[in-house]
Amino acid sequence: MSEAKLPTHARAVIVGGGIIGCSIAYHLARLGWTDVVLLERKQLTCGTTWHAAGLITTLRDTEAQTELAHYSLRLYQELEEETGQATGFIRCGSIQLAMDEHKREEMLRGCAMARTFGVENHAVTPSEIKELFPLAYVDDLVGGFYFPNDGRVNPADVTMALAKGARQRGVSMFENTAVDDVIIEQGRAVGVRTAAGDIRSDVVVLCPGMWGREFGRRIGVDIPLQAMEHYYLISESIEGVHNKLPILRDPGRSAYIREEAGKIMLGFFEPVAAPWGVDGIPENFCFDEIQPDWERMEPWIERGMQRMPVLMESGIRQFFCGPESFTPDHNYLMGRAPYVKNLFVSCGFNSLGILSGGGAGHVMAQWINDGVQPMDVWDVDIRRLQPVQNNAAYVVDRGVESLGIAYQMHWPNRQWETARGMRRSVLHERIAAAGACFGESAGWERANWYAEPGQEARYEYSFGRQNWFANNAAEHRAVREQVGVFEQSSFTKLLVQGRDATRVLNRLATAEMDVAIGRAVYTQFLNVRGGVEADLTITRLAEDRYLVVTPAFTTTHVDAWIRENVPEDACCVVTDVTGAWCMLNVQGPRSRELLGAISSADFSTAAFPFGTLQPIEVGYQQALALRMSYTGELGWELYVPSEMALAVYDKLIAAGADYGLRHCGYHTLNTLRVEKAFREWAHDMGPCDSLLEAGLGFTCAWDKAGGFIGREALLEQREAGLPKRRLVQFLLDDAEPVLTHNEPILRDGARVGYTTSAGYAHTLGAACALGYVQCEEGVSSDWVTSGSYRIEQADRVYGARASLAPLYDPKAERMRG
């Protein structure tokens, strides 16, 4: 490493010398950023990188995470030739094992999707697994899946190769140089502070690993993660063990097995883990181990050894326990830190840092260089999490579950069990008494579905119709035929106020914001490439005041996006008023009658047009009523001051008995909107999906004064002709199956895309989905309607009808009537 004196300026400073920091340095250098400084508190790899297992297994949950792993696999094979530094890469393949039909079904679905992303895999029988790994016990298996191109690396070696490649391109690296602070001036990161002096820089990149939460709190940035104990053991040498044995991933036993220099490494991801460093990680931590609790781990060790019985007879050379950092939702933390410009974060890789390190470095470098993420990584974007989720007790308790989640069943609609009850609306007890079965989003407890009297409000998971399917059907029909009420207080409500509020929002939003007071506008925020950064409703409350409403999980992203785009000379203030207002969404053809029964306001179309907001009175209380619909039906969103919400709710429910009112949950909101082909941000569109591809060009005020961010990119796309990729709605021919999302789409037998969201369209009579299809010659209406479509799920295919127009009420007459 460099022995030179610290420079006083650099184009970029990277904090942290694990595989992530070294990979970002390497990839920035490949982009020509030679004036880069990497600072490591002790020695490179000394935190968690050095003791990682080094597995490169490419079957991941999402397209983004699969691509990160795929890129890493390709890069690690090339690094040794480029740098002369060995990486220890061995292409040995991997096998995922299934001990029951549920796990086999889960893997069949995942593998079908993986093939869409170019990941080669093959179903294998227990006897074929035995041939590939003769020492494995296979009698308890129903099958498995073989990934011949997977492999492994030596984590320290591959990191040193990245570091060497970075230095060869001009990057400076300094060990034993702890960063004490990030210098932030006027909301912008401008450098770092160390005991050896300050370094001013254009960009600061934080790769602090398990120190992330502590470091972030010092500088006022939320980096929610927690170090957890991670265990593995290494046997004595075993005859018949060689480095071409495939990696075994054994979810049923919460274990993995791989060869280690003629020995066996047996690692564990137990379902109930142990936190470490809760009171802070020791300052002198460097290549250290944790005192293991083998009594706690003994049942898991025995269970794991049963997969390879010879381990019961061989000696154990090493028992190892080391820390790994885990996030509250088991997804990485990457991207631009919210509220601080020119500050980037990449950490919290949930024991997948080696697997994703190459890809993460590539994506982060491109993001830093271009200012826009090169691929849709919302599922790992740090802005998906809220400040409240950085709560110390929350990250500790959730970490206990997060460590083992990757090796557990990935049921559709699976809910987190730990760290629940963080955020509740004032109506929580009321809807609980009505039978609500709660899920969690951004820490909020929300009613996903409602149990019938005598039915227990809990999930019974399956890959078919789950136990709430009939409840969902009844709720869905109530909204289509009579009236339903959704408790949606978790939706974020931002007040954007000030003399220049209109100017600020008009530059951000695709639609015209200089509208009449009381007018609500459905619109998007775009990035400079025309990708969708937010999908929301904005209502003008006064000349200088707007209400921005967005889903809870987008709070940080949307709030930060607005704040970061307020010009320095503008008078515009953003205030989160979510907790001050409850939201009751009343939807259905009888919603007008019901609301008329509890309020003297005139709810007729003439007096209360679609897309308008008016203050109303309900008894002694008041509310803001917004005529809007995400269900495709006539309806109003009632924004009620929290201190008045109980009374308004009680009046609504009491009067609702005469109109067939039914409580409805978020699962029903989803099935209704999918049936109507309404998009959902982060599923059906995101930062790398063009607004035109998503079919939302109608929201654009193309000629408004000043334009909007992303307009130029959209104009170029529009002038280029037909888009090569478009979002399409699908309805299955068979009424029995259910879809979730991430199912491959086949047109005339060829894979052309995959589903992005799905739900059972009870009115249309079959499962429905949205998904993108691609065609190099352009996706025209004729091309869509002329094809024969099938949706692939596991080892089955289902015929489907495709449509660019909504299959339910395509002219939107019901919600505007």
PDB file of C-alpha atoms in Angstrom, residues 113 522 535 630 669-685 689 693-696 725-732 739-745 752-761 764 766-773 789 791 800-808:
ATOM      1  CA  MET A 113     -36.767 -16.872 -13.929  1.00  0.00           C
ATOM      2  CA  TYR A 522     -51.456  12.132 -11.187  1.00  0.00           C
ATOM      3  CA  ASP A 535     -45.219   7.825  -9.185  1.00  0.00           C
ATOM      4  CA  TYR A 630     -56.424   3.311  -7.629  1.00  0.00           C
ATOM      5  CA  LEU A 669     -55.988  -2.964  -3.505  1.00  0.00           C
ATOM      6  CA  ASN A 670     -53.377  -4.888  -5.498  1.00  0.00           C
ATOM      7  CA  THR A 671     -55.809  -7.256  -7.247  1.00  0.00           C
ATOM      8  CA  LEU A 672     -58.074  -4.356  -8.162  1.00  0.00           C
ATOM      9  CA  ARG A 673     -55.292  -2.206  -9.592  1.00  0.00           C
ATOM     10  CA  VAL A 674     -53.695  -5.109 -11.531  1.00  0.00           C
ATOM     11  CA  GLU A 675     -57.095  -5.950 -13.021  1.00  0.00           C
ATOM     12  CA  LYS A 676     -57.370  -2.296 -14.092  1.00  0.00           C
ATOM     13  CA  ALA A 677     -53.727  -2.302 -15.343  1.00  0.00           C
ATOM     14  CA  PHE A 678     -52.735   0.480 -12.957  1.00  0.00           C
ATOM     15  CA  ARG A 679     -48.976   0.557 -12.481  1.00  0.00           C
ATOM     16  CA  GLU A 680     -47.114   0.295  -9.192  1.00  0.00           C
ATOM     17  CA  TRP A 681     -43.758   1.994  -8.817  1.00  0.00           C
ATOM     18  CA  ALA A 682     -40.811  -0.313  -8.045  1.00  0.00           C
ATOM     19  CA  HIS A 683     -42.701  -3.230  -9.580  1.00  0.00           C
ATOM     20  CA  ASP A 684     -44.003  -2.085 -12.954  1.00  0.00           C
ATOM     21  CA  MET A 685     -41.697   0.883 -13.415  1.00  0.00           C
ATOM     22  CA  ASP A 689     -37.866   2.119 -17.084  1.00  0.00           C
ATOM     23  CA  GLU A 693     -42.208   2.049 -22.091  1.00  0.00           C
ATOM     24  CA  ALA A 694     -44.454   2.053 -19.031  1.00  0.00           C
ATOM     25  CA  GLY A 695     -47.310   3.482 -21.090  1.00  0.00           C
ATOM     26  CA  LEU A 696     -47.591   6.695 -19.071  1.00  0.00           C
ATOM     27  CA  ARG A 725     -39.915  -2.629 -24.789  1.00  0.00           C
ATOM     28  CA  ARG A 726     -43.431  -2.022 -23.450  1.00  0.00           C
ATOM     29  CA  LEU A 727     -45.535  -2.874 -20.444  1.00  0.00           C
ATOM     30  CA  VAL A 728     -48.428  -5.194 -21.280  1.00  0.00           C
ATOM     31  CA  GLN A 729     -51.331  -6.656 -19.316  1.00  0.00           C
ATOM     32  CA  PHE A 730     -51.924 -10.430 -19.357  1.00  0.00           C
ATOM     33  CA  LEU A 731     -54.923 -12.522 -18.363  1.00  0.00           C
ATOM     34  CA  LEU A 732     -54.568 -16.290 -18.047  1.00  0.00           C
ATOM     35  CA  LEU A 739     -49.434 -15.734 -10.415  1.00  0.00           C
ATOM     36  CA  THR A 740     -47.083 -13.743  -8.201  1.00  0.00           C
ATOM     37  CA  HIS A 741     -44.485 -11.935 -10.339  1.00  0.00           C
ATOM     38  CA  ASN A 742     -41.157 -12.722 -12.010  1.00  0.00           C
ATOM     39  CA  GLU A 743     -42.736 -15.350 -14.270  1.00  0.00           C
ATOM     40  CA  PRO A 744     -41.172 -15.569 -17.754  1.00  0.00           C
ATOM     41  CA  ILE A 745     -43.356 -14.430 -20.672  1.00  0.00           C
ATOM     42  CA  VAL A 752     -39.702 -11.974 -24.509  1.00  0.00           C
ATOM     43  CA  GLY A 753     -39.870 -10.737 -20.914  1.00  0.00           C
ATOM     44  CA  TYR A 754     -41.235 -11.468 -17.472  1.00  0.00           C
ATOM     45  CA  THR A 755     -44.103 -10.385 -15.251  1.00  0.00           C
ATOM     46  CA  THR A 756     -43.512  -7.482 -12.888  1.00  0.00           C
ATOM     47  CA  SER A 757     -46.637  -7.742 -10.731  1.00  0.00           C
ATOM     48  CA  ALA A 758     -49.686  -9.955 -10.527  1.00  0.00           C
ATOM     49  CA  GLY A 759     -52.945 -10.632  -8.733  1.00  0.00           C
ATOM     50  CA  TYR A 760     -56.116 -12.603  -9.182  1.00  0.00           C
ATOM     51  CA  ALA A 761     -58.569 -10.582 -11.289  1.00  0.00           C
ATOM     52  CA  LEU A 764     -62.289 -10.975 -15.108  1.00  0.00           C
ATOM     53  CA  ALA A 766     -58.490 -15.475 -13.798  1.00  0.00           C
ATOM     54  CA  ALA A 767     -55.021 -14.462 -12.671  1.00  0.00           C
ATOM     55  CA  CYS A 768     -53.795 -11.225 -14.203  1.00  0.00           C
ATOM     56  CA  ALA A 769     -50.309  -9.774 -14.533  1.00  0.00           C
ATOM     57  CA  LEU A 770     -48.349  -6.849 -15.884  1.00  0.00           C
ATOM     58  CA  GLY A 771     -45.031  -7.409 -17.584  1.00  0.00           C
ATOM     59  CA  TYR A 772     -42.595  -5.993 -20.096  1.00  0.00           C
ATOM     60  CA  VAL A 773     -42.165  -7.567 -23.529  1.00  0.00           C
ATOM     61  CA  TYR A 789     -48.583 -15.956 -25.248  1.00  0.00           C
ATOM     62  CA  ILE A 791     -46.687 -17.481 -18.877  1.00  0.00           C
ATOM     63  CA  ALA A 800     -52.597 -15.954 -21.732  1.00  0.00           C
ATOM     64  CA  ARG A 801     -54.253 -13.057 -23.491  1.00  0.00           C
ATOM     65  CA  ALA A 802     -52.171  -9.888 -23.933  1.00  0.00           C
ATOM     66  CA  SER A 803     -53.419  -6.315 -24.139  1.00  0.00           C
ATOM     67  CA  LEU A 804     -51.938  -2.829 -24.174  1.00  0.00           C
ATOM     68  CA  ALA A 805     -55.279  -1.369 -23.058  1.00  0.00           C
ATOM     69  CA  PRO A 806     -56.739  -2.233 -19.636  1.00  0.00           C
ATOM     70  CA  LEU A 807     -58.863  -5.362 -19.845  1.00  0.00           C
ATOM     71  CA  TYR A 808     -61.221  -3.972 -17.200  1.00  0.00           C
TER      72      TYR A 808
END
